[in-house]
Coordinates of C-alpha atoms and ligand atoms in Angstrom, one line a residue:
X1 CA -11.2 60.8 -92.1
X2 CA -9.2 57.6 -92.0
X3 CA -10.4 55.1 -89.3
X4 CA -8.7 53.4 -86.4
X5 CA -9.0 49.5 -86.7
X6 CA -10.1 47.3 -83.7
X7 CA -9.2 43.8 -84.2
X8 CA -11.4 41.4 -81.9
X9 CA -13.0 38.2 -81.8
X10 CA -15.6 37.1 -79.1
X11 CA -13.7 33.6 -78.9
X12 CA -10.8 35.5 -77.2
X13 CA -13.0 35.3 -74.2
X14 CA -13.0 31.6 -74.4
X15 CA -9.2 31.4 -73.3
X16 CA -9.8 30.8 -69.7
X17 CA -6.4 29.5 -67.8
X18 CA -8.5 29.0 -64.6
X19 CA -9.2 30.0 -61.4
X20 CA -6.7 32.7 -59.8
X21 CA -5.0 33.4 -63.0
X22 CA -4.9 37.1 -63.6
X23 CA -4.7 37.0 -67.3
X24 CA -8.5 36.1 -67.5
X25 CA -11.3 36.5 -69.8
X26 CA -12.7 39.4 -67.6
X27 CA -9.7 41.4 -68.9
X28 CA -11.3 41.9 -72.4
X29 CA -14.7 41.8 -71.4
X30 CA -14.0 45.0 -69.2
X31 CA -12.2 46.7 -72.2
X32 CA -15.1 45.9 -74.9
X33 CA -17.6 47.1 -72.5
X34 CA -15.7 50.2 -71.5
X35 CA -15.2 51.0 -75.3
X36 CA -19.0 50.2 -76.0
X37 CA -20.1 52.4 -73.1
X38 CA -18.4 55.5 -74.3
X39 CA -19.5 54.8 -77.9
X40 CA -16.2 54.2 -79.2
X41 CA -16.9 50.8 -80.9
X42 CA -19.8 52.2 -82.9
X43 CA -18.1 55.6 -83.7
X44 CA -17.6 56.4 -87.3
X45 CA -13.8 56.8 -86.9
X46 CA -13.7 53.0 -85.8
X47 CA -13.9 49.9 -87.9
X48 CA -14.2 46.6 -86.1
X49 CA -12.1 43.9 -87.9
X50 CA -12.9 40.1 -87.2
X51 CA -9.9 38.2 -87.5
X52 CA -9.0 34.8 -88.7
X53 CA -6.6 32.1 -87.1
X54 CA -2.8 32.3 -88.1
X55 CA -1.8 29.4 -90.2
X56 CA 1.2 27.1 -89.4
X57 CA 3.5 28.6 -91.9
X58 CA 2.5 32.2 -90.2
X59 CA 3.7 31.0 -86.8
X60 CA 7.0 29.1 -88.4
X61 CA 8.1 32.8 -89.4
X62 CA 8.8 33.4 -85.7
X63 CA 8.7 30.1 -84.2
X64 CA 10.4 26.6 -84.4
X65 CA 8.0 23.9 -85.9
X66 CA 8.8 21.4 -83.0
X67 CA 7.8 24.2 -80.4
X68 CA 4.6 24.6 -82.6
X69 CA 3.7 20.7 -82.5
X70 CA 4.7 20.7 -78.6
X71 CA 1.9 23.5 -78.0
X72 CA -0.4 21.4 -80.1
X73 CA 0.3 18.2 -78.1
X74 CA 0.3 19.9 -74.8
X75 CA -3.4 21.1 -75.8
X76 CA -4.4 17.5 -76.9
X77 CA -3.3 16.1 -73.4
X78 CA -4.1 19.4 -71.1
X79 CA -0.6 19.7 -69.9
X80 CA 0.5 22.9 -68.7
X81 CA 3.5 24.9 -70.5
X82 CA 4.7 26.1 -66.7
X83 CA 3.0 27.1 -63.5
X84 CA 1.8 30.4 -65.0
X85 CA 0.8 29.0 -68.4
X86 CA -1.5 26.3 -68.4
X87 CA -3.1 24.4 -71.5
X88 CA -6.4 23.4 -72.3
X89 CA -8.0 21.9 -75.1
X90 CA -8.8 24.8 -77.0
X91 CA -5.4 26.6 -75.9
X92 CA -3.6 25.7 -79.3
X93 CA -6.5 27.0 -81.6
X94 CA -7.1 30.2 -79.5
X95 CA -3.4 31.2 -79.6
X96 CA -3.3 30.7 -83.4
X97 CA -6.4 33.1 -83.3
X98 CA -4.5 35.5 -81.4
X99 CA -1.6 35.4 -83.6
X100 CA -4.2 35.8 -86.5
X101 CA -5.5 39.0 -84.7
X102 CA -2.2 40.5 -84.7
X103 CA -1.5 39.6 -88.3
X104 CA -5.1 41.1 -89.4
X105 CA -4.0 44.7 -87.4
X106 CA -0.6 44.9 -89.1
X107 CA -2.2 44.0 -92.5
X108 CA -5.1 46.5 -92.3
X109 CA -2.3 49.3 -91.3
X110 CA -0.1 48.4 -94.3
X111 CA -2.8 48.2 -96.8
X112 CA -4.0 51.6 -95.8
X113 CA -7.6 50.3 -95.1
X114 CA -7.2 51.9 -91.8
X115 CA -5.0 54.7 -90.4
X116 CA -3.7 52.7 -87.0
X117 CA -5.2 49.6 -85.4
X118 CA -5.3 47.7 -82.2
X119 CA -5.5 44.0 -81.7
X120 CA -7.8 43.1 -78.4
X121 CA -6.4 39.6 -78.2
X122 CA -5.9 36.7 -75.6
X123 CA -3.4 35.0 -75.0
X124 CA -0.9 37.5 -74.7
X125 CA 2.5 37.2 -76.6
X126 CA 5.6 38.7 -75.7
X127 CA 7.1 36.0 -73.5
X128 CA 6.9 33.6 -76.1
X129 CA 10.7 33.0 -77.7
X130 CA 11.4 31.0 -81.0
X131 CA 11.1 27.9 -79.1
X132 CA 9.8 28.2 -75.5
X133 CA 6.6 30.0 -74.0
X134 CA 5.7 30.9 -70.3
X135 CA 4.4 34.1 -68.6
X136 CA 0.6 33.7 -69.8
X137 CA 2.3 33.4 -73.7
X138 CA 2.4 30.4 -76.2
X139 CA 3.1 32.3 -79.3
X140 CA 4.5 35.5 -79.9
X141 CA 1.3 37.4 -81.4
X142 CA 3.5 41.0 -82.5
X143 CA 6.7 38.9 -83.8
X144 CA 4.6 36.8 -86.1
X145 CA 2.5 39.9 -87.3
X146 CA 5.8 41.6 -87.9
X147 CA 7.6 38.6 -89.9
X148 CA 4.5 38.6 -91.7
X149 CA 4.3 42.0 -92.8
X150 CA 8.2 41.7 -93.7
X151 CA 8.9 45.4 -93.3
X152 CA 11.5 47.7 -91.3
X153 CA 9.8 47.8 -88.2
X154 CA 10.1 49.4 -84.9
X155 CA 8.7 47.3 -81.8
X156 CA 7.9 49.6 -78.9
X157 CA 7.3 47.3 -75.9
X158 CA 5.4 49.3 -73.0
X159 CA 4.5 46.2 -71.1
X160 CA 5.9 46.6 -67.5
X161 CA 7.6 43.2 -68.0
X162 CA 10.5 43.0 -70.4
X163 CA 9.7 41.0 -73.6
X164 CA 12.1 38.2 -73.6
X165 CA 10.5 36.3 -76.1
X166 CA 10.6 39.2 -78.9
X167 CA 13.8 39.8 -77.7
X168 CA 14.9 36.3 -78.6
X169 CA 13.2 36.0 -81.9
X170 CA 14.9 39.6 -83.1
X171 CA 17.9 39.5 -81.2
X172 CA 20.5 38.9 -84.5
X173 CA 18.0 40.7 -86.9
X174 CA 18.9 44.5 -87.9
X175 CA 15.4 44.9 -89.8
X176 CA 13.8 45.1 -86.3
X177 CA 14.5 47.7 -83.8
X178 CA 13.1 46.5 -80.3
X179 CA 12.6 49.0 -77.8
X180 CA 11.6 48.0 -74.1
X181 CA 10.7 50.1 -71.2
X182 CA 10.0 47.7 -68.1
X183 CA 10.6 47.5 -64.5
X184 CA 13.6 46.3 -63.1
X185 CA 14.1 44.2 -61.3
X186 CA 10.8 42.3 -62.4
X187 CA 9.6 39.0 -64.3
X188 CA 11.2 37.5 -66.4
X189 CA 14.5 38.7 -65.2
X190 CA 16.1 40.0 -68.4
X191 CA 16.2 43.1 -70.0
X192 CA 19.5 45.1 -68.7
X193 CA 20.6 47.8 -70.7
X194 CA 23.6 45.9 -71.8
X195 CA 21.6 43.3 -73.4
X196 CA 21.8 44.8 -76.9
X197 CA 21.3 41.8 -79.4
X198 CA 24.3 40.2 -81.4
X199 CA 25.8 39.8 -84.7
X200 CA 24.0 41.9 -87.5
X201 CA 21.4 42.5 -84.8
X202 CA 23.8 44.0 -82.3
X203 CA 22.4 47.5 -81.1
X204 CA 18.9 46.7 -82.4
X205 CA 17.6 45.4 -79.2
X206 CA 17.2 48.8 -76.7
X207 CA 16.3 47.7 -73.2
X208 CA 15.3 50.6 -70.8
X209 CA 15.2 49.2 -67.3
X210 CA 13.1 51.5 -64.9
X211 CA 13.2 51.6 -61.0
X212 CA 10.0 50.4 -59.4
X213 CA 7.5 53.3 -58.4
X214 CA 8.7 55.3 -61.3
X215 CA 6.1 57.8 -62.3
X216 CA 4.8 59.5 -65.8
X217 CA 7.7 62.2 -65.3
X218 CA 10.6 59.9 -65.4
X219 CA 8.8 57.1 -67.7
X220 CA 8.3 60.1 -70.2
X221 CA 11.7 61.4 -69.7
X222 CA 13.2 57.9 -70.6
X223 CA 10.8 57.7 -73.7
X224 CA 11.5 60.8 -75.3
X225 CA 15.2 60.4 -74.7
X226 CA 15.2 57.4 -77.0
X227 CA 12.2 56.9 -79.1
X228 CA 12.3 60.0 -81.3
X229 CA 15.9 59.9 -81.9
X230 CA 16.1 56.3 -82.6
X231 CA 12.8 56.3 -84.7
X232 CA 14.4 59.1 -86.8
X233 CA 17.8 57.3 -87.3
X234 CA 16.1 53.7 -88.0
X235 CA 13.5 55.1 -90.1
X236 CA 10.8 52.2 -89.6
X237 CA 8.3 51.7 -92.2
X238 CA 6.3 49.9 -89.5
X239 CA 5.6 50.8 -85.6
X240 CA 4.3 47.8 -83.5
X241 CA 3.5 48.4 -79.9
X242 CA 3.5 45.4 -77.7
X243 CA 0.7 47.1 -75.6
X244 CA 0.7 46.1 -72.1
X245 CA -0.7 48.4 -69.3
X246 CA 0.5 46.4 -66.4
X247 CA 2.9 49.7 -65.5
X248 CA -0.3 51.4 -64.2
X249 CA 0.1 52.4 -60.7
X250 CA -3.0 50.1 -59.9
X251 CA -1.9 47.1 -61.5
X252 CA -1.7 44.1 -59.1
X253 CA 1.3 42.1 -60.5
X254 CA 4.0 45.2 -60.6
X255 CA 5.1 48.2 -58.6
X256 CA 5.3 51.1 -60.8
X257 CA 3.8 54.6 -60.5
X258 CA 2.2 55.3 -64.2
X259 CA -1.3 56.9 -64.9
X260 CA -3.1 56.9 -68.3
X261 CA -1.6 60.1 -69.1
X262 CA 1.8 58.2 -70.3
X263 CA -0.2 55.7 -72.5
X264 CA -1.9 59.0 -74.1
X265 CA 1.7 60.3 -74.7
X266 CA 3.0 56.8 -76.1
X267 CA 0.2 57.2 -78.6
X268 CA 1.0 60.7 -79.3
X269 CA 4.5 59.9 -79.8
X270 CA 3.9 57.5 -82.8
X271 CA 0.9 59.1 -84.3
X272 CA 2.4 60.2 -87.4
X273 CA 3.6 57.0 -88.3
X274 CA 1.9 53.3 -89.4
X275 CA 1.2 52.0 -86.3
X276 CA -0.4 48.9 -84.8
X277 CA -0.7 47.9 -81.5
X278 CA -1.2 44.3 -79.8
X279 CA -2.7 43.8 -76.4
X280 CA 0.2 42.1 -73.9
X281 CA -0.8 42.8 -70.3
X282 CA -2.6 44.9 -67.5
X283 CA -4.5 43.1 -65.0
X284 CA -6.5 45.9 -63.0
X285 CA -10.0 45.8 -64.7
X286 CA -10.6 49.5 -63.8
X287 CA -7.2 51.0 -65.1
X288 CA -6.9 48.9 -68.1
X289 CA -9.8 50.1 -70.3
X290 CA -8.9 53.6 -69.4
X291 CA -5.4 53.3 -70.2
X292 CA -6.4 51.7 -73.6
X293 CA -8.7 54.6 -74.3
X294 CA -6.0 57.0 -73.5
X295 CA -3.8 55.3 -75.9
X296 CA -6.2 55.4 -78.4
X297 CA -6.9 59.0 -78.3
X298 CA -3.2 59.5 -78.5
X299 CA -2.8 57.7 -81.6
X300 CA -5.4 59.8 -83.0
X301 CA -3.7 62.9 -81.8
X302 CA -6.9 63.8 -80.0
X303 CA -7.3 65.7 -76.8
X304 CA -7.5 63.5 -73.7
X305 CA -10.3 64.1 -71.1
X306 CA -8.2 63.4 -68.1
X307 CA -10.0 61.5 -65.2
X308 CA -6.5 61.0 -63.5
X309 CA -3.6 63.5 -62.4
X310 CA -0.3 62.6 -63.8
X311 CA 2.2 61.1 -61.3
X312 CA 5.4 62.5 -60.2
X313 CA 8.3 60.4 -59.0
X314 CA 9.8 60.8 -55.4
X315 CA 12.8 62.5 -55.5
X316 CA 15.2 60.0 -54.4
X317 CA 14.1 57.7 -57.5
X318 CA 13.9 60.3 -60.0
X319 CA 17.9 61.3 -59.0
X320 CA 18.9 57.6 -59.4
X321 CA 16.5 57.4 -62.6
X322 CA 18.2 60.7 -64.4
X323 CA 21.9 59.0 -63.5
X324 CA 20.8 55.8 -65.1
X325 CA 19.4 57.4 -68.4
X326 CA 22.8 58.9 -68.7
X327 CA 24.5 55.7 -68.2
X328 CA 22.4 54.1 -70.8
X329 CA 22.9 56.9 -73.3
X330 CA 26.6 56.7 -72.8
X331 CA 26.6 53.0 -73.5
X332 CA 24.1 53.1 -76.5
X333 CA 26.0 56.1 -78.1
X334 CA 28.3 53.5 -79.8
X335 CA 25.1 52.6 -81.6
X336 CA 23.2 55.6 -81.9
X337 CA 23.4 59.5 -81.8
X338 CA 21.7 60.1 -78.8
Ligands
LIG1 ZN1 3.5 42.3 -68.4

């Protein structure tokens, strides 16, 4: 039976923004410990893959050379990119290793070495645009990987924050369909449904903003209303998941009401395709490993031994969400059959 690839390097733990930052090494430690504890790490269905750093040429597929040089320079002088995104002496090098992890994940899937794969990387990437970074992100790991594979790709971004960086990089590109489900309003303040890309890429960015306190029922309703029909019409050769788990109801940075069931269902929705996932956010150390395990069971179309109950959205938010869903469908029907 084909394996699932887990791309991981222990140096990912060395990225340490500092005291008080939610994007901290303990996140990965909790995930790896949990995967080992349940026997996942050593399972015959799993291949652990050690990545190598991305090259400058890889990064230039998604970023301006001047921006790459800026991160290198900030690393040398340990000057922060912004208040959320400090830069230390090893940041440049570790950000290259994270982008390299995403590339290794994409490659393992496209060469058929594994059935699907997950990159357990830090720092995350989806807020890094062509010429800017922020929100804990320096280089856009998934964008670098997608560009480097060069295939027609659907990027499904399930992080609770809109992936403004990924959106920017593929804004005018019709070879990549970007779909993001995120809390609205929320950082970084972009991702309303009328933001659809431009030029040849118009219609290939699909933003699905969700009300705070959205539960599994409404989340799945949005997901099923857009992802399967768009997959069928776009016919991607590869699916990349920007796998953030901070829409979980216990996440300290957001106000959503999602349980592991949603992450399991996201995995199942794409399990028949070539899928690679790249870790983004997720800041509750109990919920994060559970959510990832649920997703990993889903992408193998396995059975979830659920520890959590599915969540139901309050009536008032459900009604408003249904209305919004219809509005978005109507608006996007000039690009897609919905
Ligand atoms: Zn996030």
